Short mmCIF file of C-alpha atoms and ligand atoms in Angstrom, two decimals:
data_model
loop_
_atom_site.label_atom_id
_atom_site.label_comp_id
_atom_site.label_asym_id
_atom_site.label_seq_id
_atom_site.Cartn_x
_atom_site.Cartn_y
_atom_site.Cartn_z
CA MET A 21 138.02 -8.81 -130.84
CA LYS A 22 135.35 -7.08 -128.74
CA VAL A 23 132.06 -8.94 -128.38
CA LEU A 24 128.83 -7.56 -126.92
CA VAL A 25 126.81 -10.34 -125.28
CA CYS A 26 123.19 -9.28 -124.77
CA GLY A 27 121.58 -11.62 -122.24
CA GLY A 28 125.06 -12.80 -121.24
CA ALA A 29 124.12 -13.24 -117.56
CA GLY A 30 121.54 -15.90 -118.42
CA TYR A 31 121.90 -19.67 -118.69
CA ILE A 32 123.28 -20.15 -122.20
CA GLY A 33 124.85 -16.69 -122.45
CA SER A 34 126.91 -17.14 -119.27
CA HIS A 35 128.41 -20.43 -120.44
CA THR A 36 129.19 -18.88 -123.82
CA CYS A 37 130.93 -15.94 -122.12
CA VAL A 38 133.24 -18.34 -120.25
CA THR A 39 134.23 -20.02 -123.52
CA LEU A 40 134.72 -16.63 -125.22
CA LEU A 41 137.05 -15.45 -122.43
CA GLU A 42 138.99 -18.72 -122.50
CA ARG A 43 139.55 -18.21 -126.23
CA GLY A 44 140.84 -14.67 -125.80
CA TYR A 45 137.82 -12.54 -126.74
CA ASP A 46 137.10 -9.26 -124.99
CA VAL A 47 133.60 -9.71 -123.49
CA LEU A 48 131.07 -7.01 -122.62
CA ILE A 49 127.87 -8.35 -121.07
CA PHE A 50 124.66 -6.33 -121.40
CA ASP A 51 121.74 -7.72 -119.43
CA SER A 52 118.72 -6.31 -117.59
CA LEU A 53 118.98 -9.15 -115.02
CA VAL A 54 115.21 -9.65 -115.36
CA ASN A 55 115.84 -13.40 -115.28
CA SER A 56 119.38 -13.67 -113.98
CA SER A 57 121.77 -12.56 -111.28
CA GLU A 58 124.85 -10.33 -111.23
CA LEU A 59 126.60 -13.13 -109.30
CA THR A 60 126.88 -14.91 -112.63
CA VAL A 61 129.10 -12.15 -113.96
CA GLU A 62 131.72 -12.68 -111.22
CA ARG A 63 131.70 -16.40 -111.84
CA ILE A 64 132.08 -15.95 -115.60
CA SER A 65 135.27 -13.93 -115.04
CA THR A 66 136.67 -16.44 -112.53
CA LEU A 67 135.95 -19.46 -114.72
CA GLY A 68 136.97 -17.72 -117.97
CA GLY A 69 140.31 -16.55 -116.51
CA ALA A 70 139.80 -12.92 -117.59
CA LYS A 71 137.49 -10.10 -116.65
CA ALA A 72 134.16 -9.75 -118.42
CA ARG A 73 132.78 -6.22 -118.28
CA PHE A 74 129.14 -5.83 -117.32
CA VAL A 75 126.54 -3.16 -118.03
CA ARG A 76 123.05 -3.53 -116.60
CA GLY A 77 120.60 -2.44 -119.27
CA ASP A 78 117.61 -3.35 -121.37
CA ILE A 79 117.77 -3.99 -125.12
CA ARG A 80 114.65 -1.84 -125.49
CA ASP A 81 116.66 1.14 -124.23
CA ARG A 82 118.28 2.69 -127.30
CA ASP A 83 120.37 5.21 -125.35
CA ALA A 84 121.86 2.48 -123.19
CA LEU A 85 122.69 0.43 -126.30
CA ASP A 86 124.25 3.42 -128.07
CA ALA A 87 126.44 3.97 -125.01
CA VAL A 88 127.75 0.38 -124.97
CA MET A 89 128.24 0.33 -128.74
CA SER A 90 130.36 3.48 -128.51
CA VAL A 91 133.27 1.49 -127.03
CA GLY A 92 133.74 -0.15 -130.45
CA ILE A 93 132.04 -3.53 -130.79
CA ASP A 94 133.05 -6.07 -133.46
CA ALA A 95 130.16 -8.53 -133.09
CA VAL A 96 126.98 -9.07 -131.08
CA PHE A 97 125.60 -12.24 -129.50
CA HIS A 98 121.89 -11.83 -128.88
CA PHE A 99 120.63 -14.14 -126.10
CA ALA A 100 118.41 -11.53 -124.43
CA GLY A 101 114.78 -12.53 -124.30
CA LEU A 102 111.92 -14.13 -122.45
CA LYS A 103 111.66 -17.86 -123.12
CA THR A 104 108.85 -19.52 -121.17
CA VAL A 105 106.16 -20.95 -123.42
CA GLY A 106 103.40 -21.02 -120.76
CA GLU A 107 104.08 -17.42 -119.75
CA SER A 108 103.94 -16.37 -123.41
CA TYR A 109 100.35 -17.68 -123.66
CA GLU A 110 99.40 -15.60 -120.59
CA ASN A 111 101.21 -12.41 -121.66
CA PRO A 112 101.76 -12.48 -125.43
CA LEU A 113 102.17 -8.70 -125.67
CA THR A 114 104.94 -8.74 -123.07
CA TYR A 115 106.73 -11.34 -125.19
CA PHE A 116 106.23 -9.40 -128.45
CA GLU A 117 107.43 -6.20 -126.81
CA ASN A 118 110.45 -7.61 -125.00
CA ASN A 119 111.64 -10.01 -127.67
CA ILE A 120 110.59 -8.42 -130.96
CA ALA A 121 110.65 -4.70 -130.12
CA GLY A 122 113.86 -5.27 -128.15
CA THR A 123 115.48 -6.96 -131.15
CA ILE A 124 114.48 -4.12 -133.47
CA THR A 125 116.05 -1.59 -131.11
CA LEU A 126 119.20 -3.70 -130.89
CA LEU A 127 119.44 -3.96 -134.69
CA GLN A 128 118.94 -0.20 -135.02
CA ALA A 129 121.72 0.46 -132.52
CA MET A 130 124.01 -1.97 -134.37
CA GLN A 131 123.26 -0.27 -137.66
CA ALA A 132 123.94 3.19 -136.25
CA ALA A 133 127.26 2.00 -134.79
CA GLY A 134 128.25 0.13 -137.97
CA VAL A 135 128.33 -3.28 -136.23
CA LYS A 136 127.68 -5.90 -138.91
CA LYS A 137 127.98 -9.29 -137.21
CA LEU A 138 125.21 -10.96 -135.23
CA VAL A 139 124.78 -14.41 -133.71
CA PHE A 140 121.15 -14.87 -132.71
CA SER A 141 119.65 -17.39 -130.25
CA SER A 142 116.81 -19.06 -132.09
CA SER A 143 115.06 -22.28 -131.21
CA ALA A 144 113.80 -25.56 -132.61
CA THR A 145 110.42 -24.20 -131.56
CA VAL A 146 110.27 -22.55 -135.02
CA TYR A 147 109.65 -26.01 -136.54
CA GLY A 148 106.46 -26.55 -134.50
CA ASP A 149 105.21 -30.08 -135.22
CA PRO A 150 107.58 -31.33 -137.91
CA GLU A 151 106.57 -33.84 -140.57
CA ARG A 152 109.72 -35.96 -140.46
CA MET A 153 112.78 -36.72 -138.34
CA PRO A 154 115.51 -35.71 -138.15
CA ILE A 155 114.66 -32.02 -138.62
CA ALA A 156 116.81 -30.20 -141.17
CA GLU A 157 116.96 -26.42 -141.55
CA ASP A 158 114.74 -26.46 -144.66
CA ALA A 159 111.80 -28.07 -142.79
CA ALA A 160 108.57 -26.05 -142.78
CA LEU A 161 108.41 -23.31 -140.15
CA ARG A 162 105.10 -23.26 -138.29
CA VAL A 163 105.15 -22.06 -134.75
CA LYS A 164 102.73 -23.29 -132.09
CA ASN A 165 102.84 -20.62 -129.37
CA PRO A 166 103.46 -16.87 -128.88
CA TYR A 167 107.05 -17.45 -127.72
CA GLY A 168 107.74 -19.43 -130.90
CA ARG A 169 106.11 -16.66 -132.93
CA THR A 170 108.60 -14.14 -131.48
CA LYS A 171 111.53 -16.37 -132.54
CA LEU A 172 110.18 -16.77 -136.06
CA VAL A 173 109.46 -13.04 -136.48
CA MET A 174 112.94 -12.15 -135.16
CA GLU A 175 114.54 -14.62 -137.60
CA GLN A 176 112.60 -12.99 -140.45
CA LEU A 177 113.50 -9.44 -139.39
CA ILE A 178 117.19 -10.33 -139.23
CA GLY A 179 116.95 -12.08 -142.63
CA GLU A 180 115.42 -9.00 -144.23
CA LEU A 181 118.06 -6.73 -142.72
CA CYS A 182 120.73 -8.97 -144.27
CA ASP A 183 118.93 -8.72 -147.64
CA ALA A 184 118.94 -4.94 -147.39
CA ASP A 185 122.59 -4.69 -146.32
CA PRO A 186 124.87 -7.25 -148.00
CA ALA A 187 127.68 -6.38 -145.58
CA PHE A 188 125.57 -7.60 -142.61
CA SER A 189 126.26 -11.18 -141.50
CA ALA A 190 123.93 -13.12 -139.22
CA ILE A 191 123.81 -16.69 -137.96
CA LEU A 192 120.55 -17.91 -136.46
CA LEU A 193 121.34 -20.79 -134.13
CA ARG A 194 118.32 -23.02 -133.58
CA TYR A 195 118.94 -24.80 -130.28
CA PHE A 196 117.13 -28.04 -129.58
CA ASN A 197 116.88 -28.79 -125.82
CA PRO A 198 119.74 -27.19 -123.89
CA ALA A 199 120.75 -29.05 -120.70
CA GLY A 200 123.68 -29.53 -118.33
CA ALA A 201 125.97 -27.03 -116.67
CA HIS A 202 129.58 -25.88 -116.50
CA PRO A 203 131.72 -28.88 -115.35
CA SER A 204 132.95 -26.86 -112.32
CA GLY A 205 129.43 -26.86 -110.84
CA HIS A 206 129.70 -23.07 -110.34
CA LEU A 207 127.55 -22.04 -113.30
CA GLY A 208 124.25 -23.56 -114.37
CA GLU A 209 120.58 -23.07 -115.09
CA ASP A 210 118.59 -21.07 -112.53
CA PRO A 211 114.93 -21.26 -113.50
CA GLY A 212 113.96 -18.97 -110.60
CA GLY A 213 111.15 -21.01 -109.07
CA THR A 214 109.44 -24.09 -110.44
CA PRO A 215 111.04 -25.04 -113.73
CA SER A 216 108.89 -25.69 -116.78
CA ASN A 217 111.66 -27.58 -118.60
CA LEU A 218 112.31 -31.26 -117.97
CA VAL A 219 115.97 -31.47 -116.92
CA PRO A 220 115.92 -28.74 -114.22
CA TYR A 221 112.66 -30.19 -112.88
CA VAL A 222 114.15 -33.69 -112.69
CA ALA A 223 117.22 -32.22 -110.96
CA GLN A 224 114.99 -30.58 -108.34
CA VAL A 225 113.12 -33.87 -107.76
CA ALA A 226 116.45 -35.68 -107.26
CA ALA A 227 117.44 -32.92 -104.80
CA GLY A 228 114.22 -33.48 -102.84
CA LEU A 229 112.60 -30.12 -103.70
CA HIS A 230 109.55 -31.88 -105.21
CA ASP A 231 108.01 -35.27 -104.38
CA HIS A 232 107.83 -36.44 -107.94
CA LEU A 233 108.00 -35.56 -111.62
CA SER A 234 104.75 -35.34 -113.59
CA ILE A 235 105.37 -36.93 -116.98
CA PHE A 236 103.18 -35.28 -119.58
CA GLY A 237 101.71 -38.17 -121.57
CA HIS A 238 102.73 -41.79 -122.00
CA ASP A 239 100.76 -42.61 -125.11
CA TYR A 240 102.94 -40.90 -127.73
CA PRO A 241 104.05 -42.99 -130.71
CA THR A 242 107.61 -43.26 -129.33
CA HIS A 243 109.66 -46.23 -128.04
CA ASP A 244 108.21 -45.97 -124.50
CA GLY A 245 105.23 -43.67 -125.04
CA THR A 246 106.86 -40.54 -123.56
CA GLY A 247 108.01 -37.47 -125.51
CA VAL A 248 111.37 -37.64 -127.29
CA ARG A 249 113.76 -34.65 -127.55
CA ASP A 250 117.31 -33.87 -128.62
CA TYR A 251 119.11 -32.71 -125.43
CA ILE A 252 122.26 -30.72 -126.08
CA HIS A 253 124.95 -29.86 -123.51
CA VAL A 254 125.21 -26.13 -122.79
CA MET A 255 129.02 -26.32 -123.15
CA ASP A 256 128.54 -27.71 -126.66
CA LEU A 257 126.26 -24.78 -127.42
CA ALA A 258 128.92 -22.39 -126.09
CA ASP A 259 131.53 -23.99 -128.35
CA ALA A 260 129.24 -23.66 -131.40
CA HIS A 261 128.66 -19.95 -130.70
CA VAL A 262 132.36 -19.19 -130.60
CA LYS A 263 132.91 -21.22 -133.78
CA ALA A 264 130.07 -19.28 -135.45
CA LEU A 265 131.94 -16.06 -134.69
CA GLY A 266 134.88 -17.46 -136.60
CA ILE A 267 132.92 -17.63 -139.89
CA MET A 268 131.10 -14.33 -139.62
CA ASP A 269 132.44 -12.75 -142.80
CA HIS A 270 130.02 -14.60 -145.07
CA GLY A 271 127.49 -11.76 -145.52
CA GLY A 272 123.84 -12.77 -145.45
CA CYS A 273 121.78 -14.78 -143.03
CA MET A 274 122.19 -18.46 -142.24
CA ALA A 275 120.03 -20.63 -139.97
CA MET A 276 121.67 -23.60 -138.29
CA ASN A 277 120.46 -26.40 -136.02
CA LEU A 278 122.35 -27.17 -132.83
CA GLY A 279 121.53 -30.61 -131.51
CA THR A 280 123.21 -33.99 -131.12
CA GLY A 281 121.09 -35.71 -133.76
CA ARG A 282 119.85 -38.19 -131.18
CA GLY A 283 116.51 -38.31 -129.37
CA TYR A 284 115.87 -39.42 -125.78
CA SER A 285 112.50 -39.97 -124.12
CA VAL A 286 111.40 -38.52 -120.78
CA LEU A 287 111.91 -41.95 -119.19
CA ASP A 288 115.42 -42.15 -120.69
CA VAL A 289 116.20 -38.81 -119.02
CA VAL A 290 114.80 -40.00 -115.68
CA GLU A 291 116.93 -43.14 -115.80
CA ALA A 292 120.09 -41.25 -116.82
CA PHE A 293 119.53 -38.72 -114.02
CA GLU A 294 118.99 -41.39 -111.39
CA HIS A 295 122.24 -42.98 -112.49
CA ALA A 296 124.18 -39.68 -112.48
CA SER A 297 122.86 -38.51 -109.11
CA GLY A 298 122.47 -41.80 -107.27
CA ARG A 299 119.06 -40.49 -106.17
CA PRO A 300 115.59 -41.76 -107.05
CA VAL A 301 113.39 -39.66 -109.35
CA PRO A 302 109.82 -40.77 -108.59
CA TYR A 303 107.31 -39.95 -111.32
CA GLN A 304 103.63 -40.10 -112.20
CA PHE A 305 102.05 -40.09 -115.61
CA VAL A 306 99.60 -37.26 -116.24
CA GLU A 307 97.78 -35.87 -119.28
CA ARG A 308 99.75 -34.62 -122.26
CA ARG A 309 100.81 -30.95 -122.01
CA ALA A 310 98.98 -28.76 -124.54
CA GLY A 311 101.17 -27.83 -127.49
CA ASP A 312 103.78 -30.59 -126.97
CA VAL A 313 104.99 -32.61 -129.94
CA ALA A 314 105.70 -36.35 -129.76
CA GLU A 315 109.29 -36.12 -130.91
CA ALA A 316 111.89 -33.68 -132.17
CA TRP A 317 115.53 -34.24 -132.96
CA ALA A 318 117.98 -32.39 -135.15
CA ASP A 319 119.86 -33.05 -138.29
CA PRO A 320 122.99 -31.19 -137.10
CA SER A 321 125.01 -31.84 -140.29
CA LEU A 322 124.94 -28.24 -141.53
CA ALA A 323 126.67 -27.04 -138.34
CA GLU A 324 129.19 -29.84 -138.72
CA ARG A 325 129.97 -28.90 -142.34
CA THR A 326 129.94 -25.14 -141.82
CA LEU A 327 131.42 -24.68 -138.36
CA GLY A 328 133.39 -27.90 -137.99
CA TRP A 329 131.29 -28.35 -134.84
CA ARG A 330 129.88 -31.51 -133.38
CA ALA A 331 128.34 -32.17 -129.96
CA ARG A 332 130.96 -33.77 -127.69
CA PHE A 333 128.78 -34.63 -124.69
CA GLY A 334 125.90 -37.09 -124.43
CA LEU A 335 122.99 -37.39 -122.01
CA PRO A 336 124.97 -39.05 -119.15
CA ARG A 337 127.42 -36.13 -119.04
CA MET A 338 124.58 -33.56 -119.22
CA CYS A 339 122.97 -35.23 -116.19
CA GLU A 340 126.26 -35.44 -114.25
CA ASP A 341 127.00 -31.75 -114.80
CA ALA A 342 123.40 -30.69 -114.10
CA TRP A 343 123.52 -32.67 -110.85
CA ARG A 344 126.87 -31.17 -109.75
CA TRP A 345 125.33 -27.70 -110.22
CA GLN A 346 121.97 -28.61 -108.63
CA SER A 347 123.45 -30.28 -105.57
CA ALA A 348 125.80 -27.34 -104.91
CA HIS A 349 123.08 -24.72 -105.58
CA PRO A 350 119.69 -26.14 -104.53
CA TYR A 351 118.11 -22.68 -104.95
CA GLY A 352 120.15 -21.47 -107.91
CA TYR A 353 121.97 -18.16 -107.43
CA ARG A 354 119.62 -17.06 -104.65
P1 NAD B 3 117.80 -17.02 -119.71
O1 NAD B 3 116.48 -16.48 -119.29
O2 NAD B 3 118.63 -17.73 -118.72
O3 NAD B 3 118.70 -15.85 -120.32
C1 NAD B 3 118.16 -14.74 -121.02
C2 NAD B 3 118.83 -13.50 -120.46
O4 NAD B 3 118.29 -12.35 -121.14
C3 NAD B 3 118.56 -13.28 -118.96
O5 NAD B 3 119.79 -13.04 -118.30
C4 NAD B 3 117.65 -12.07 -118.90
O6 NAD B 3 117.86 -11.30 -117.74
C5 NAD B 3 118.04 -11.33 -120.17
N1 NAD B 3 116.99 -10.47 -120.74
C6 NAD B 3 115.71 -10.77 -121.02
N2 NAD B 3 115.08 -9.73 -121.57
C7 NAD B 3 116.01 -8.73 -121.66
C8 NAD B 3 115.97 -7.40 -122.14
N3 NAD B 3 114.86 -6.88 -122.65
N4 NAD B 3 117.11 -6.67 -122.11
C9 NAD B 3 118.26 -7.19 -121.60
N5 NAD B 3 118.34 -8.42 -121.11
C10 NAD B 3 117.22 -9.20 -121.14
O7 NAD B 3 117.54 -17.94 -121.00
P2 NAD B 3 118.52 -18.93 -121.77
O8 NAD B 3 118.03 -20.29 -121.55
O9 NAD B 3 119.93 -18.60 -121.47
O10 NAD B 3 118.15 -18.52 -123.26
C11 NAD B 3 118.94 -17.61 -124.00
C12 NAD B 3 118.30 -17.43 -125.36
O11 NAD B 3 118.21 -18.68 -126.00
C13 NAD B 3 116.87 -16.88 -125.30
O12 NAD B 3 116.70 -15.97 -126.36
C14 NAD B 3 116.01 -18.10 -125.51
O13 NAD B 3 114.78 -17.78 -126.11
C15 NAD B 3 116.88 -18.94 -126.43
N6 NAD B 3 116.62 -20.38 -126.33
C16 NAD B 3 116.62 -21.00 -125.11
C17 NAD B 3 116.33 -22.35 -125.03
C18 NAD B 3 116.27 -23.05 -123.69
O14 NAD B 3 115.58 -24.07 -123.59
N7 NAD B 3 116.98 -22.58 -122.66
C19 NAD B 3 116.07 -23.08 -126.20
C20 NAD B 3 116.09 -22.43 -127.41
C21 NAD B 3 116.38 -21.07 -127.47
C1 WQD B 4 110.82 -31.90 -122.77
C2 WQD B 4 109.96 -33.16 -122.64
C3 WQD B 4 107.66 -32.69 -122.08
C4 WQD B 4 108.49 -31.13 -118.07
C5 WQD B 4 110.83 -26.19 -124.60
C6 WQD B 4 110.34 -25.06 -125.47
C7 WQD B 4 111.29 -24.85 -126.62
C8 WQD B 4 112.73 -24.68 -126.14
C9 WQD B 4 113.13 -25.77 -125.20
C10 WQD B 4 113.17 -22.35 -125.88
C11 WQD B 4 108.57 -33.01 -123.27
C12 WQD B 4 108.33 -33.47 -120.97
C13 WQD B 4 108.62 -31.65 -119.34
C14 WQD B 4 107.83 -31.88 -117.07
C15 WQD B 4 107.50 -33.65 -118.66
N1 WQD B 4 112.88 -23.45 -125.39
N2 WQD B 4 108.14 -32.89 -119.63
N3 WQD B 4 107.38 -33.12 -117.41
O1 WQD B 4 108.86 -28.62 -124.56
O2 WQD B 4 110.74 -29.77 -125.83
O3 WQD B 4 110.86 -27.36 -125.40
O4 WQD B 4 112.16 -25.89 -124.15
O5 WQD B 4 113.28 -22.06 -127.04
O6 WQD B 4 110.82 -23.72 -127.28
O7 WQD B 4 109.04 -25.39 -125.95
O8 WQD B 4 111.15 -28.90 -123.52
O9 WQD B 4 112.01 -29.47 -121.31
O10 WQD B 4 109.69 -28.48 -121.49
O11 WQD B 4 110.06 -30.80 -122.29
O12 WQD B 4 107.05 -34.76 -118.91
O13 WQD B 4 107.66 -31.43 -115.91
O14 WQD B 4 109.72 -33.40 -121.25
O15 WQD B 4 106.33 -33.11 -122.26
O16 WQD B 4 108.23 -34.27 -123.81
P1 WQD B 4 110.28 -28.74 -124.87
P2 WQD B 4 110.75 -29.35 -122.07
#
């Protein structure tokens, strides 16, 4: 089976490509490298034990997409997009154009080539500030930032395409907080500068690249006052994507949470990382970050029932793997 992986050189896409190759899929990566490196592609092939093909291109470029689709694609994974919340406030139009216009072009190219299976990278960000925990897929959708808006609009566009074409099957995977790295230490998250997400920032503090972590708020109504999230190992996400491909004949559009079902606070993460790395992670409390919610964790039971998937790795393992990657690659792929 031939799978086109848009955004396959990025953090989650690269780990998914390794798992796809290990399970015998033929992988074609399509990525503009705007936020990733071609080095990843070599490593994917080495770790996956088979060669992944790579085409550098942008999902907004219809001709480039038509060319890759012409080799005969059975299904598309769509990871390609911009994902930084702060940046999306500064440049909302860039986010709408790259993420939404890019997705429309990709869907048009799929339609023209008769490709009817899509696994889409969505996010728990679509739930905004949820009323109750854990968050199930039928919770209200109310986004809080331009990045989240792009995810919600893309989900809706894909849903309407499925309504219009009953032979089109899509799975919208709503990731909670991806963390960790490939157990080899050769593949991981490269935020390209100062990370805005917690785990890569903590990893850089442990590696000595920053003096301390700023913890955004310690007066939330949580067990220790710091924000609580559902961290999910990137290898568990990769496994869920490949399992999703296995049920793609359903027709229609299905949204599914990918999380562990368990929440950890910022201080829990700091403690787990100190333990995994053997290094101190000094921190200071600062003001809450605008737009943050107090807590968010998944009800992952739909994925369990539908895909037979369950997260295998907990926070200690995420920290161990993130540290193996960070200590071997202090500056990412650069
Ligand atoms: P990433 O930035 O590492 O990977 C995204 C990849 O897409 C990069 O390789 C980038 O070069 C590529 N890309 C971006 N715009 C493109 C375009 N127009 N054409 C072709 N390639 C393009 O991010 P990631 O963490 O691997 O995230 C993958 C997907 O999952 C994204 O859609 C993101 O929004 C979503 N997601 C990520 C998280 C997270 O915290 N990492 C959480 C929820 C959802
Ligand atoms: C986690 C916790 C922070 C950094 C974001 C996006 C979401 C999704 C995942 C893409 C929070 C605290 C963080 C720091 C801190 N991405 N924190 N100091 O905000 O849950 O989700 O990434 O779809 O859309 O919004 O993740 O890792 O930024 O924060 O105290 O330097 O760590 O306040 O409580 P978040 P995060």
